mmCIF file of C-alpha atoms in Angstrom:
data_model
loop_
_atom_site.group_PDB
_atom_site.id
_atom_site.type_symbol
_atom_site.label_atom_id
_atom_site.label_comp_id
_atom_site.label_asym_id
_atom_site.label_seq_id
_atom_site.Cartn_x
_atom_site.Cartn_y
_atom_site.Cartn_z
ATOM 1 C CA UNK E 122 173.759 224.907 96.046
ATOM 2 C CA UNK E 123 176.502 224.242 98.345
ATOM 3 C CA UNK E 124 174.087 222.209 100.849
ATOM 4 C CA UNK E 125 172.181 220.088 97.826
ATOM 5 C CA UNK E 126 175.491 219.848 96.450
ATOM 6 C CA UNK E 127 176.604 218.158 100.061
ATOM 7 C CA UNK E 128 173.749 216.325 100.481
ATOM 8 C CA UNK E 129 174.204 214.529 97.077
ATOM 9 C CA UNK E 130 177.779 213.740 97.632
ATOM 10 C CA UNK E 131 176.647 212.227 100.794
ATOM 11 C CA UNK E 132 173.530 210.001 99.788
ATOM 12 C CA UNK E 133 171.240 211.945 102.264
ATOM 13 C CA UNK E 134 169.898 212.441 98.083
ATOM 14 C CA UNK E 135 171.266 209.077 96.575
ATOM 15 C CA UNK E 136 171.913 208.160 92.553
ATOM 16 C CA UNK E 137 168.728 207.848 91.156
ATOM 17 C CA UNK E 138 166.701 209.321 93.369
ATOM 18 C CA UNK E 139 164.539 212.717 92.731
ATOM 19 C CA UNK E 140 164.969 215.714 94.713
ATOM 20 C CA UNK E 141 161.948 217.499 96.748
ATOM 21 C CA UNK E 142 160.278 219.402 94.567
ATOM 22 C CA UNK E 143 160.573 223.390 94.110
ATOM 23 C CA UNK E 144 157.975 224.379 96.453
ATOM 24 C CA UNK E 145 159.550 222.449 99.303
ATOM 25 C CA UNK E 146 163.059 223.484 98.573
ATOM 26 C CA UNK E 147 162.009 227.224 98.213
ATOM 27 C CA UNK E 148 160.472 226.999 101.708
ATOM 28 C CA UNK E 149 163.202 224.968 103.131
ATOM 29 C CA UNK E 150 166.084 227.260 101.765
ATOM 30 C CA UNK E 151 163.921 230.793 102.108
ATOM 31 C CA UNK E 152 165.128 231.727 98.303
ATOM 32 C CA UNK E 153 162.937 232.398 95.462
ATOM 33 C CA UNK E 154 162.010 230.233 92.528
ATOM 34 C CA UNK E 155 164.504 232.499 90.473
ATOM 35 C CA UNK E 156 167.432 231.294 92.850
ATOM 36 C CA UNK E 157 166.715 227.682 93.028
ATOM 37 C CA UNK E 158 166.836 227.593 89.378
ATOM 38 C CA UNK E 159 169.908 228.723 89.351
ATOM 39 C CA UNK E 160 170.733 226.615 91.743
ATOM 40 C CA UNK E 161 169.565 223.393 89.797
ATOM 41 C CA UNK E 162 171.137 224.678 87.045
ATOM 42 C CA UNK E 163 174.723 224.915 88.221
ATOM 43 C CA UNK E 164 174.726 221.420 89.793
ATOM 44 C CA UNK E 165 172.908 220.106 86.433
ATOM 45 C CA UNK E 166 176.234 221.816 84.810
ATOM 46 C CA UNK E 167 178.443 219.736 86.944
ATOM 47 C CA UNK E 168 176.732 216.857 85.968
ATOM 48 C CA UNK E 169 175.014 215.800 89.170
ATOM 49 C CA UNK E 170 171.506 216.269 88.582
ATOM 50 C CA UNK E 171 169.224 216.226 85.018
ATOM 51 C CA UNK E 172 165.708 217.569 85.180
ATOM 52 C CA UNK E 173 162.726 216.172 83.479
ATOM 53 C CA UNK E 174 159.727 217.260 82.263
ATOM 54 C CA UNK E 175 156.581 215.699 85.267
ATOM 55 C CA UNK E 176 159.342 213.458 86.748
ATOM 56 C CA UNK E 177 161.449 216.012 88.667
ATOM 57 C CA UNK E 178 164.885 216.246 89.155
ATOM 58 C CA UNK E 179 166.823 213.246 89.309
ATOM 59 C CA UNK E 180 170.373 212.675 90.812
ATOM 60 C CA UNK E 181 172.731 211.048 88.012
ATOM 61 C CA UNK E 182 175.091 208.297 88.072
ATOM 62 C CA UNK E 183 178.540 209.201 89.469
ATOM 63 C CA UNK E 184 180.250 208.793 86.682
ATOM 64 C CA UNK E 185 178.531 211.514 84.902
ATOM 65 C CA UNK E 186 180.036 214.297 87.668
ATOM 66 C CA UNK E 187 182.185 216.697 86.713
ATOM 67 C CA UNK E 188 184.850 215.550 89.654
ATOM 68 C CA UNK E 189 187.268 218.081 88.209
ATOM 69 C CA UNK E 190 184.970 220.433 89.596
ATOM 70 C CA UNK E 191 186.663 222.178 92.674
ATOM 71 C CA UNK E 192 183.516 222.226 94.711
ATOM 72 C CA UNK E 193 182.436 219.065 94.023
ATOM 73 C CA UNK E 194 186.227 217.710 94.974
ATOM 74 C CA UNK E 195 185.337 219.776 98.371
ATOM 75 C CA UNK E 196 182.283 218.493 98.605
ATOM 76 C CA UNK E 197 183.620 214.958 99.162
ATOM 77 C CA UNK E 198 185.897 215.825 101.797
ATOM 78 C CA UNK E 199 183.081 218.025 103.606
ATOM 79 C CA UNK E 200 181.506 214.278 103.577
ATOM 80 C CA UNK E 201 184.813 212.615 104.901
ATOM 81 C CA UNK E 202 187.011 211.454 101.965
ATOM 82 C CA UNK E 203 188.163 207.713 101.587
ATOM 83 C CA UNK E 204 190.980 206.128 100.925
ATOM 84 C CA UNK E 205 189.556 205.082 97.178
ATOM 85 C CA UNK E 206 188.916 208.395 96.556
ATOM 86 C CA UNK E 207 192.368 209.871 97.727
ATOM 87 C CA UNK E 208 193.734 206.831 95.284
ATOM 88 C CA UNK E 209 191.956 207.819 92.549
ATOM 89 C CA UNK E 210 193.543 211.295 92.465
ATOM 90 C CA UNK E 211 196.555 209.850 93.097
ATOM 91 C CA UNK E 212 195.872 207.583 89.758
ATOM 92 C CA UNK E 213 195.040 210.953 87.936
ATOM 93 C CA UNK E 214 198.237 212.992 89.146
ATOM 94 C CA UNK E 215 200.279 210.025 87.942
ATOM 95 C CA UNK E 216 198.343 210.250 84.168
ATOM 96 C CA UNK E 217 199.154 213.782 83.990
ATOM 97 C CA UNK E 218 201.998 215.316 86.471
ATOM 98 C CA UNK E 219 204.953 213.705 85.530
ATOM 99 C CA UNK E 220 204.242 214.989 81.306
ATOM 100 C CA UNK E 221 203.358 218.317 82.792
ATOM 101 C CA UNK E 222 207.342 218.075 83.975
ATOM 102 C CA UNK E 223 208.318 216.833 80.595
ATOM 103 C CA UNK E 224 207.002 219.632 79.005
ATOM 104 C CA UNK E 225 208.409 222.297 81.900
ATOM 105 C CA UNK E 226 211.773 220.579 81.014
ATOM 106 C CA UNK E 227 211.555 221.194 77.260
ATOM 107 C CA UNK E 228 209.528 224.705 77.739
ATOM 108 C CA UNK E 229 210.730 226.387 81.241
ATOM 109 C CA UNK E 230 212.522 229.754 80.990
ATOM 110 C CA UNK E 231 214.636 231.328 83.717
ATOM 111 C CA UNK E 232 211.570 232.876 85.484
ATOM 112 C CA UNK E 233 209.845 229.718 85.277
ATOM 113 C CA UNK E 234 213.176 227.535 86.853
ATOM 114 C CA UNK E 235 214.104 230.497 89.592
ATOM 115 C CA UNK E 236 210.432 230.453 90.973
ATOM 116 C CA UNK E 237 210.796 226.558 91.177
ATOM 117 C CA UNK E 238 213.880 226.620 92.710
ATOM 118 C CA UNK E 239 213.134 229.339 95.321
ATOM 119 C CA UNK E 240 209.735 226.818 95.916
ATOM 120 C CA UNK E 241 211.682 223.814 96.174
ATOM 121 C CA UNK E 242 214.317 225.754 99.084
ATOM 122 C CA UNK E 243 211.321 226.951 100.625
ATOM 123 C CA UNK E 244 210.121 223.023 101.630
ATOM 124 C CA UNK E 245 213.466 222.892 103.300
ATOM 125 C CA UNK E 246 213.245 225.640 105.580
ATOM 126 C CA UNK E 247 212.690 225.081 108.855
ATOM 127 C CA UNK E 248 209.788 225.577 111.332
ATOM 128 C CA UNK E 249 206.980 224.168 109.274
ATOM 129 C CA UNK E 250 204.026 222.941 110.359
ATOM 130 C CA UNK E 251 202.316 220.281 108.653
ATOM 131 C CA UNK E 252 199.781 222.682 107.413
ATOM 132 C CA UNK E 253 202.445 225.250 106.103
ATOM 133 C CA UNK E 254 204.446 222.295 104.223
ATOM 134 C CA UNK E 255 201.328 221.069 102.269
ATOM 135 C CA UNK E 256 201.142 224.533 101.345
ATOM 136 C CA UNK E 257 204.621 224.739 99.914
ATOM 137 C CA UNK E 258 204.128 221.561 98.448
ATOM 138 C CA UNK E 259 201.155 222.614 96.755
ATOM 139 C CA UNK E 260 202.497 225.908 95.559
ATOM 140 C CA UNK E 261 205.397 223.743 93.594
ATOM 141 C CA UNK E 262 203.448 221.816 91.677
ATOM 142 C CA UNK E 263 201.209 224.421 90.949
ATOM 143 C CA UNK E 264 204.336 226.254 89.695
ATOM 144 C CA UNK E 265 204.815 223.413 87.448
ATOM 145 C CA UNK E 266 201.231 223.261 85.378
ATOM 146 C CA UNK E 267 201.953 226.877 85.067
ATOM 147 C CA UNK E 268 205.868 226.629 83.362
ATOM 148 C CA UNK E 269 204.580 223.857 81.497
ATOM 149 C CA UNK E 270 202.611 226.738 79.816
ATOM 150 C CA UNK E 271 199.765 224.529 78.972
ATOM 151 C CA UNK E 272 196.400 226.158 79.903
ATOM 152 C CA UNK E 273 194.788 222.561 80.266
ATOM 153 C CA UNK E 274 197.423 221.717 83.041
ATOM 154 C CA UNK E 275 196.631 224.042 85.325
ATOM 155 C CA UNK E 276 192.858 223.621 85.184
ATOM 156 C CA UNK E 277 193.723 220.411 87.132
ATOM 157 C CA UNK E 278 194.669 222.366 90.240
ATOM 158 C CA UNK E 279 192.024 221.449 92.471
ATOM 159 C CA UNK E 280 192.927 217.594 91.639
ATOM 160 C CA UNK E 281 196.119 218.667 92.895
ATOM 161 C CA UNK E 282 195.245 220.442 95.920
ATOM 162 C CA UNK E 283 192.872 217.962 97.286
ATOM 163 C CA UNK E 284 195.230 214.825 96.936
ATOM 164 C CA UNK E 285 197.583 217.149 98.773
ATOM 165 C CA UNK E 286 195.896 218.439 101.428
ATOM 166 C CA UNK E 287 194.234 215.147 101.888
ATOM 167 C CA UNK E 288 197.619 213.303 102.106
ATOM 168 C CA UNK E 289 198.547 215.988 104.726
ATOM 169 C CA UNK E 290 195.775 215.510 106.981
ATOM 170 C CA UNK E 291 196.503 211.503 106.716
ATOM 171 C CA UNK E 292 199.780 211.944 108.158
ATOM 172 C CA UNK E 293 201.707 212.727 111.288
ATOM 173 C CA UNK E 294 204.359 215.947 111.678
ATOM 174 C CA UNK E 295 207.112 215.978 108.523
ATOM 175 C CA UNK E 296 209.358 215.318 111.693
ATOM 176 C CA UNK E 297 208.041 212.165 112.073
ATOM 177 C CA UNK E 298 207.133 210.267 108.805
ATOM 178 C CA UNK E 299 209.279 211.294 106.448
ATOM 179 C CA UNK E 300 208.123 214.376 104.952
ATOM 180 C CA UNK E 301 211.517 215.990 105.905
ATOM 181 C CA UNK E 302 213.325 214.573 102.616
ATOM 182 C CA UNK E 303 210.339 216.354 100.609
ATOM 183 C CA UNK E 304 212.660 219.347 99.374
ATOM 184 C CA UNK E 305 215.302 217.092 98.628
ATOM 185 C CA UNK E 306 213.008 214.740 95.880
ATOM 186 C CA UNK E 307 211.469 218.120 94.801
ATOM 187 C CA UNK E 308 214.766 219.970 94.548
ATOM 188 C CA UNK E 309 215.459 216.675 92.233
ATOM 189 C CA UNK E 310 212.819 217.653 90.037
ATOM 190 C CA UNK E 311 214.327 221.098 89.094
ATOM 191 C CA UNK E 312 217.495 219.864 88.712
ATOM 192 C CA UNK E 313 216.044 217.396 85.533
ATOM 193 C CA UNK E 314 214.397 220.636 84.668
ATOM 194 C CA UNK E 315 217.625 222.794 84.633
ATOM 195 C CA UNK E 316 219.063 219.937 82.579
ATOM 196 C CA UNK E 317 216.583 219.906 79.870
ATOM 197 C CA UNK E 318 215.951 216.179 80.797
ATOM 198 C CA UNK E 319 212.480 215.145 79.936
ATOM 199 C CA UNK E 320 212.671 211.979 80.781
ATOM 200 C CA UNK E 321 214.169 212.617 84.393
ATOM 201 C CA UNK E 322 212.174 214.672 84.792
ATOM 202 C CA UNK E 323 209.103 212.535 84.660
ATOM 203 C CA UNK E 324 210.622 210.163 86.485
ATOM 204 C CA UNK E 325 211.464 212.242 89.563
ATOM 205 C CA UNK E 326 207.655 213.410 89.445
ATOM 206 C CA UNK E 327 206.471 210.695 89.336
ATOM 207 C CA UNK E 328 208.902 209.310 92.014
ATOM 208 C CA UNK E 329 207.634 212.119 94.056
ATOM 209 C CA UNK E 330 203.827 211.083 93.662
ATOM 210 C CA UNK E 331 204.393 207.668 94.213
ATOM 211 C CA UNK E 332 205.622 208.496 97.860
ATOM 212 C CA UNK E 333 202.789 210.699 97.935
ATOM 213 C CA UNK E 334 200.154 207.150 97.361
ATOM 214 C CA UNK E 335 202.497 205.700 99.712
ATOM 215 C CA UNK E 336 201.817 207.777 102.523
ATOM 216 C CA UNK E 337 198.214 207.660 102.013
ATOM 217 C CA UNK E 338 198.076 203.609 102.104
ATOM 218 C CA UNK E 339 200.241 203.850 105.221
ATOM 219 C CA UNK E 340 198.320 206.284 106.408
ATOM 220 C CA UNK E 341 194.742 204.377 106.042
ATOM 221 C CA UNK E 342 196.762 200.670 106.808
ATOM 222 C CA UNK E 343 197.726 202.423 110.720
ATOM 223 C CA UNK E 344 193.960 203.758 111.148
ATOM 224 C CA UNK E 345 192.355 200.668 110.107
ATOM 225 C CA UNK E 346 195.097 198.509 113.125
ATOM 226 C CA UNK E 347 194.278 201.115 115.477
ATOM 227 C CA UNK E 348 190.056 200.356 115.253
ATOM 228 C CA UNK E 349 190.682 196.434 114.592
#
């Protein structure tokens, strides 16, 4: 699954196209027929392939993916993500993050605002890496679908995670781009919290995901002088 599923993302299998038929893909994989339905059956349930009866299996339009899927998200940047794809889930944190902090403003209790606050202090320690700061990044807002104790938020984790860890990979050392202020406009976030202020509180998420975009245009605007 996870090589078809590749493949797809990639075009080696483009939209529209049908997919070598079972005997070749049994032989080409070494599984049984048992396993590569199964296979074709979890990638028809993310949406990226339909079967039909003496046509085959055909690869669908994109915008019938499931790209909430986690391995599908993986899957693109296995392929080597874009900028318009980074955007997008930038477009999609923006829709839902900064009501997720609404929410964990009206609904947070102390548990929910100590955790926040200890993962806000721990983006300001020092000695992190790049790597380690994306994590603490991405533990925060994860922290924050969870106190807006809304089981739908959290299902949006791996949107989360890949816009992070794809802005992270953009950019140079938090030394040296601006990434050191991060626990300063997060720490702002739990502060609106604390307050009970809905509205600031959307507005410093949303402040913080802005900055987030930001860095990936910059990011994509210095590659693209560099090869010109």
């Amino acid at each position: 699954m996870d090589e078809l599923g590749k493949a797809i993302v990639a075009g080696t299998y483009p939209v529209g196209s049908i997919l070598p038929g079972d005997v070749e893909l049994a032989q080409r994989f070494k599984v049984s027929r048992t396993v590569l339905r199964e296979t074709m059956k979890t990638l028809a349930a993310k949406g990226m392939v339909v079967a039909k009866a003496r046509v085959g299996t055909r690869v669908t339009e994109k915008n019938l993916w499931n790209m909430f899927d986690s391995e599908i998200i993986a899957w693109h940047f296995d392929h080597g993500v874009t900028e318009e794809f980074l955007l997008q889930l930038y477009d999609i944190r923006l829709a839902v993050e900064p009501f997720a902090a609404g929410l964990v403003a009206e609904r947070a209790n102390a548990d929910d605002i100590a955790t926040l606050r200890a993962l806000a202090l721990d983006m300001a320690a020092p000695g992190h890496t790049t790597e380690s700061l994306a994590l603490a990044d991405l533990k925060f807002h994860l922290a924050v679908a969870d106190a807006s104790h809304n089981p739908f938020m959290r299902t949006l984790g791996s949107l989360i995670e890949a816009a992070l860890v794809g802005m992270f990979r953009l950019s140079t050392p938090p030394s040296q781009n601006g990434f050191a202020t991060i626990a300063d406009t997060h720490m702002r976030i739990v502060d609106t919290i604390v307050a009970g202020d809905v509205v600031g509180a959307r507005k410093a998420m949303e402040d913080v995901i802005v900055e987030g975009r930001k860095h990936v245009r910059d990011a994509y605007a210095a590659f693209s002088e560099v090869s010109a």
